[in-house]
mmCIF file of C-alpha atoms in Angstrom:
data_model
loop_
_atom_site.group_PDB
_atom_site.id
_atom_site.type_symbol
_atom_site.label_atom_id
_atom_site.label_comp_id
_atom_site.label_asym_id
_atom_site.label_seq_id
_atom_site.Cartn_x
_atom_site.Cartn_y
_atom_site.Cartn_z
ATOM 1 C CA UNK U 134 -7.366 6.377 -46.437
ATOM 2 C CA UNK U 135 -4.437 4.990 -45.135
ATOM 3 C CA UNK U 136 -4.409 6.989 -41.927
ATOM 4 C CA UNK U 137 -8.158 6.442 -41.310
ATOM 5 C CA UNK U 138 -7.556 2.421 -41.488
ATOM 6 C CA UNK U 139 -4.354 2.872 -38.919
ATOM 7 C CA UNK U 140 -6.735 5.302 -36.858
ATOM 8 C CA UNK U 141 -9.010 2.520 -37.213
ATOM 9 C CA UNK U 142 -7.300 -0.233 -35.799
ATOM 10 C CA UNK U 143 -6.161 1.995 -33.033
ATOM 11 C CA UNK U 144 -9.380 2.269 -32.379
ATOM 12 C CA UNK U 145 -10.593 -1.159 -32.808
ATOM 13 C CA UNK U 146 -7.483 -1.960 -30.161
ATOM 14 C CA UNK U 147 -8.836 0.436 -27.694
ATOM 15 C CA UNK U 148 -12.184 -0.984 -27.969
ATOM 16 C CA UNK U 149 -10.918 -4.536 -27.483
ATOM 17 C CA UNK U 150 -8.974 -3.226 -24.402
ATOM 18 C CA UNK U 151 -12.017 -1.654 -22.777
ATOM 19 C CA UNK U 152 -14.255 -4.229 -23.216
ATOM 20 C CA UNK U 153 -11.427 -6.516 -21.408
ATOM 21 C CA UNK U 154 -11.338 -3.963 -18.836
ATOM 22 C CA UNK U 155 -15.322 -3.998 -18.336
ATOM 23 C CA UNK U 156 -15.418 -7.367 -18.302
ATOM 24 C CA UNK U 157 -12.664 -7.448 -15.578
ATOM 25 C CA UNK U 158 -14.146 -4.922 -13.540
ATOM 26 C CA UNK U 159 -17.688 -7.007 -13.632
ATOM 27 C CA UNK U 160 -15.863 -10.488 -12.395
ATOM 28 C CA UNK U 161 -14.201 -8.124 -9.877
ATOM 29 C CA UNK U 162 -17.946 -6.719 -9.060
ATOM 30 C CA UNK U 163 -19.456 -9.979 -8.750
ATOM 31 C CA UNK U 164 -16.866 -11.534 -7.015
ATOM 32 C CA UNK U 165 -16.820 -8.289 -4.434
ATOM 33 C CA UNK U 166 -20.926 -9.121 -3.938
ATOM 34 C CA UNK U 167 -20.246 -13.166 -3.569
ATOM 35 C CA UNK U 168 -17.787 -11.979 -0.907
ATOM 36 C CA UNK U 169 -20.311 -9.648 0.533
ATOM 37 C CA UNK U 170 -22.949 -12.239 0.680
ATOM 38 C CA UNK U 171 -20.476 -14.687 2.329
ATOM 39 C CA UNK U 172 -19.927 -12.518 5.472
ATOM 40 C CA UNK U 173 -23.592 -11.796 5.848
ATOM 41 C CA UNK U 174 -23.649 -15.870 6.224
ATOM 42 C CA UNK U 175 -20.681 -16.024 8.447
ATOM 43 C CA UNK U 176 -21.815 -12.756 10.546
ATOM 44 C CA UNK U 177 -25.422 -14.782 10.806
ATOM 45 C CA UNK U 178 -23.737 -17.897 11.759
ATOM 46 C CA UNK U 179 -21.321 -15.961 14.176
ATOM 47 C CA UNK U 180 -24.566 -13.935 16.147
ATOM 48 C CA UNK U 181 -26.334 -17.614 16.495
ATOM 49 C CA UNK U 182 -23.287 -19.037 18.148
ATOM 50 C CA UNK U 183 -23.103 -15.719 20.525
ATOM 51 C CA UNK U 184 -26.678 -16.426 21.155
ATOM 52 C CA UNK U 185 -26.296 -20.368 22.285
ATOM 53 C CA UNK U 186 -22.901 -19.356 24.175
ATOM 54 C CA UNK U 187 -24.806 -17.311 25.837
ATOM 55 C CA UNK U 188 -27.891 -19.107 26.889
ATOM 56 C CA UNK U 189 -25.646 -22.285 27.655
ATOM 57 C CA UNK U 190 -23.703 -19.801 30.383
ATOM 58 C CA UNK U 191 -26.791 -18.610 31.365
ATOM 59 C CA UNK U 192 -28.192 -22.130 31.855
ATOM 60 C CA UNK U 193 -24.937 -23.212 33.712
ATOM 61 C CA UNK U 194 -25.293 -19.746 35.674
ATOM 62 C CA UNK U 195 -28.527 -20.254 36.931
ATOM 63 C CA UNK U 196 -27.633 -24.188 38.136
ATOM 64 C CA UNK U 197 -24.995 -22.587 40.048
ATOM 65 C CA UNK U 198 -27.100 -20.363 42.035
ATOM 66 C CA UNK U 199 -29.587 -23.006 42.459
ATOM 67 C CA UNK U 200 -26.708 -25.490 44.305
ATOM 68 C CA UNK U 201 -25.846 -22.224 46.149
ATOM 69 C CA UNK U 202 -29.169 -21.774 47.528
ATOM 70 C CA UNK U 203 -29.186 -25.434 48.174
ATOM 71 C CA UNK U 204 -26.094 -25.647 50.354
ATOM 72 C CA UNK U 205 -27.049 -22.349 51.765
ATOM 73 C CA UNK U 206 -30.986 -23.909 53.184
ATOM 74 C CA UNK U 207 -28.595 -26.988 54.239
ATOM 75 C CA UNK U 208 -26.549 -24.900 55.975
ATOM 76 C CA UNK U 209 -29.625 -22.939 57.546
ATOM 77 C CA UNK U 210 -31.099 -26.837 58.552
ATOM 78 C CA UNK U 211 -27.914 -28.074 59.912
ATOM 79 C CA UNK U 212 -27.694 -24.847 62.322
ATOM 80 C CA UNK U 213 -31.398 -25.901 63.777
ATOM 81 C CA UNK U 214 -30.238 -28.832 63.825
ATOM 82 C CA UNK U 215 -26.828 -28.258 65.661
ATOM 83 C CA UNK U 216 -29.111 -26.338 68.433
ATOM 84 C CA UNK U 217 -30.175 -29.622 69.344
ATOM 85 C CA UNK U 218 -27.980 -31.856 69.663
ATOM 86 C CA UNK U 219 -23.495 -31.491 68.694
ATOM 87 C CA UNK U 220 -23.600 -34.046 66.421
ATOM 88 C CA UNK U 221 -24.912 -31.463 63.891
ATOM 89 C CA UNK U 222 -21.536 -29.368 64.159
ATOM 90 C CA UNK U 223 -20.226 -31.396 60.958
ATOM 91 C CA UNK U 224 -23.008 -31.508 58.982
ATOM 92 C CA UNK U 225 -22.816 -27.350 59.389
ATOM 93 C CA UNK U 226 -19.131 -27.471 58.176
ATOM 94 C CA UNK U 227 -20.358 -30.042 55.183
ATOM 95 C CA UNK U 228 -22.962 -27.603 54.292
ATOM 96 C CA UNK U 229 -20.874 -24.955 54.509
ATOM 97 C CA UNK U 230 -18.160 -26.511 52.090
ATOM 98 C CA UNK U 231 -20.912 -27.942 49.847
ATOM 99 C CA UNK U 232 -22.288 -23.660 49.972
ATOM 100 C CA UNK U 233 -18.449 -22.471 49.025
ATOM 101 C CA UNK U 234 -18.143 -24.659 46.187
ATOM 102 C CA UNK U 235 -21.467 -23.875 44.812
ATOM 103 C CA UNK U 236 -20.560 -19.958 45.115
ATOM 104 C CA UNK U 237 -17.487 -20.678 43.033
ATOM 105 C CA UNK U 238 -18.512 -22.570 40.514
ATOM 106 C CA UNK U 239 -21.396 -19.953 40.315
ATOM 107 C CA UNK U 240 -18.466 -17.447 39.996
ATOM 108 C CA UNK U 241 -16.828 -19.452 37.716
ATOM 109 C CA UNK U 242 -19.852 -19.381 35.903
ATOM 110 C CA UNK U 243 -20.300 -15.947 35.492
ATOM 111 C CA UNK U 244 -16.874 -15.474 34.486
ATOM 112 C CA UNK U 245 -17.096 -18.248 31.923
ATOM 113 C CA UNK U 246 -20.326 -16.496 30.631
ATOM 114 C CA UNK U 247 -18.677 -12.794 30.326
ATOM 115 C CA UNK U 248 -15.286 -14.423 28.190
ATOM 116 C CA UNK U 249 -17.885 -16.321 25.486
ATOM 117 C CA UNK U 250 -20.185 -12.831 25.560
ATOM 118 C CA UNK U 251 -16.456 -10.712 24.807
ATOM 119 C CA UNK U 252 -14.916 -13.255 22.371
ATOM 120 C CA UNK U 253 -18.624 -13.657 20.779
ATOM 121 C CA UNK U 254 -18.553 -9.845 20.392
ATOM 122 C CA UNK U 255 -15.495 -9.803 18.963
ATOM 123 C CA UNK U 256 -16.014 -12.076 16.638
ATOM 124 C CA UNK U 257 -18.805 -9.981 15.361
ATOM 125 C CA UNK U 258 -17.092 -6.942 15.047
ATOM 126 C CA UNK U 259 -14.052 -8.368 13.031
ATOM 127 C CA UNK U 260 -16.561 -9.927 10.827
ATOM 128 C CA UNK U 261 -18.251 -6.726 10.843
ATOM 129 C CA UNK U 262 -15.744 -4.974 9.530
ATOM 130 C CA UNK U 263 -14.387 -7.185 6.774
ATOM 131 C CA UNK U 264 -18.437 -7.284 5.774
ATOM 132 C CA UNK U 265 -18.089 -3.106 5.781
ATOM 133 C CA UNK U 266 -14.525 -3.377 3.490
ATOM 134 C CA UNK U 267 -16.060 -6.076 0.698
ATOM 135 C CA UNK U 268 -18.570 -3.375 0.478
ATOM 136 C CA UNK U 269 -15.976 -0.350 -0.239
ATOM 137 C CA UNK U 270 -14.651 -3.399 -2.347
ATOM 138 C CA UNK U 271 -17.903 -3.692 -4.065
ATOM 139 C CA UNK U 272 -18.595 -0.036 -4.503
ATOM 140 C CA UNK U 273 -14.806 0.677 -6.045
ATOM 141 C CA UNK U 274 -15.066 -2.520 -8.719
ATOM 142 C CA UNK U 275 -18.703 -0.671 -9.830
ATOM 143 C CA UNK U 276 -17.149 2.388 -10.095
ATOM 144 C CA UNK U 277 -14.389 0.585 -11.990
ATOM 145 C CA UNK U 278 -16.596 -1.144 -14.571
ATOM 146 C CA UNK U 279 -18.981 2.035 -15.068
ATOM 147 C CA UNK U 280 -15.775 3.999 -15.891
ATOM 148 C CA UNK U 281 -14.425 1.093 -18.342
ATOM 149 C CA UNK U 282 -17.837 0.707 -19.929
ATOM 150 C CA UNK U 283 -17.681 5.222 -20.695
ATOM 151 C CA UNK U 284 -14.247 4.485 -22.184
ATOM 152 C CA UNK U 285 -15.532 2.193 -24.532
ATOM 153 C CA UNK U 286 -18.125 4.066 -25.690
ATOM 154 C CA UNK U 287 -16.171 6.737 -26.222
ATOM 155 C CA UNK U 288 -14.034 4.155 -28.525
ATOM 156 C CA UNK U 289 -16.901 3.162 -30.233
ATOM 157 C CA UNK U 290 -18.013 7.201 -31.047
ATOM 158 C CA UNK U 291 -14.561 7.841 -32.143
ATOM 159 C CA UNK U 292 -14.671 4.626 -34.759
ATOM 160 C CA UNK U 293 -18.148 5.685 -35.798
ATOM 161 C CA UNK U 294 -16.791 9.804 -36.586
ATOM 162 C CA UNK U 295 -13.717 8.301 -38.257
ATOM 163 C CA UNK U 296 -16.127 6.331 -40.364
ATOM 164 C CA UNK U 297 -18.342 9.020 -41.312
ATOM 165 C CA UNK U 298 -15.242 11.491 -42.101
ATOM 166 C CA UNK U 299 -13.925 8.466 -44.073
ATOM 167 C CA UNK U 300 -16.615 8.104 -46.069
ATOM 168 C CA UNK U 301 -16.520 11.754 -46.684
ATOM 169 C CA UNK U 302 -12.911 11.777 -47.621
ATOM 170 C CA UNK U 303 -13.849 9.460 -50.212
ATOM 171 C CA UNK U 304 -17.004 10.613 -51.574
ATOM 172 C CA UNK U 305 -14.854 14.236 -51.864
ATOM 173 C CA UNK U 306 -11.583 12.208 -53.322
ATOM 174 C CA UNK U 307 -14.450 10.662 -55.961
ATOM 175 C CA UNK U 308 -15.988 14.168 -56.902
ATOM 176 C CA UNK U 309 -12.512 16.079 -57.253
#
């Protein structure tokens, strides 16, 4: 009888331990999926920022090609022009300044445009992949608590046979 109560509180200390190891493992599971749902936010709020960066470049694209075209139908009037009379000779060269500018700041632009789109994607990979790790995060901690939560009730079988074969050892100890 002795042994059975020491087997006993073995038991009952296993027990405890496994439940504080399934409890851990389910903070650690729903921690993982607050984590999870976090970088879906952040990955949503990173792709809308791509998005904007990218129409704004567009936007500032498109004005530079329209001041190019401007300068360049300047440059196209001043020439008519300068076929009439010289005085049109620096108006050409104004045009033509006002046309080189317009082509670099439309290159500028561009290049502007193609940084945002490559730090934008960037972005979105790095949070893709910490998004992809809280999920091996997620799926580990599950495994984790399933495995605690077998453990203890295997505990729990083992108090319940020790029970029974106590019982047993008593009812024979009784009869003898």
């Amino acid at each position: 009888a002795a042994r059975a109560s020491e087997a006993e509180a073995a038991l009952a200390e296993q027990r405890a331990s496994a439940s504080i190891a399934v409890e851990r493992a389910e903070a650690v599971v729903a921690a993982t999926a607050r984590r999870a749902a976090e970088l879906e936010e952040e990955l949503e709020v990173q792709r809308k920022r791509e998005e904007e960066s990218v129409a704004e470049a567009r936007v500032a694209t498109a004005a530079a090609v329209r001041r190019a075209k401007d300068a360049e139908t300047k440059l196209a009037k001043a020439s008519d022009a300068m076929a009439k009379e010289g005085a049109a000779a620096a108006a050409m060269a104004a045009a033509s300044q006002a046309m080189a500018r317009a082509e670099a700041q439309a290159a500028e632009a561009v290049e502007r445009a193609s940084a945002q789109e490559a730090r934008a994607k960037a972005a979105e990979a790095a949070l893709e992949r910490e998004r992809q790790a809280g999920q091996a995060a997620l799926k580990a901690a599950t495994a984790e608590a399933e495995k605690a939560t077998k453990m203890r009730e295997k505990v729990e079988a083992e108090v319940k046979a020790l029970r029974a074969n106590s019982r047993e050892e008593v009812v024979a100890a009784a009869t003898a």
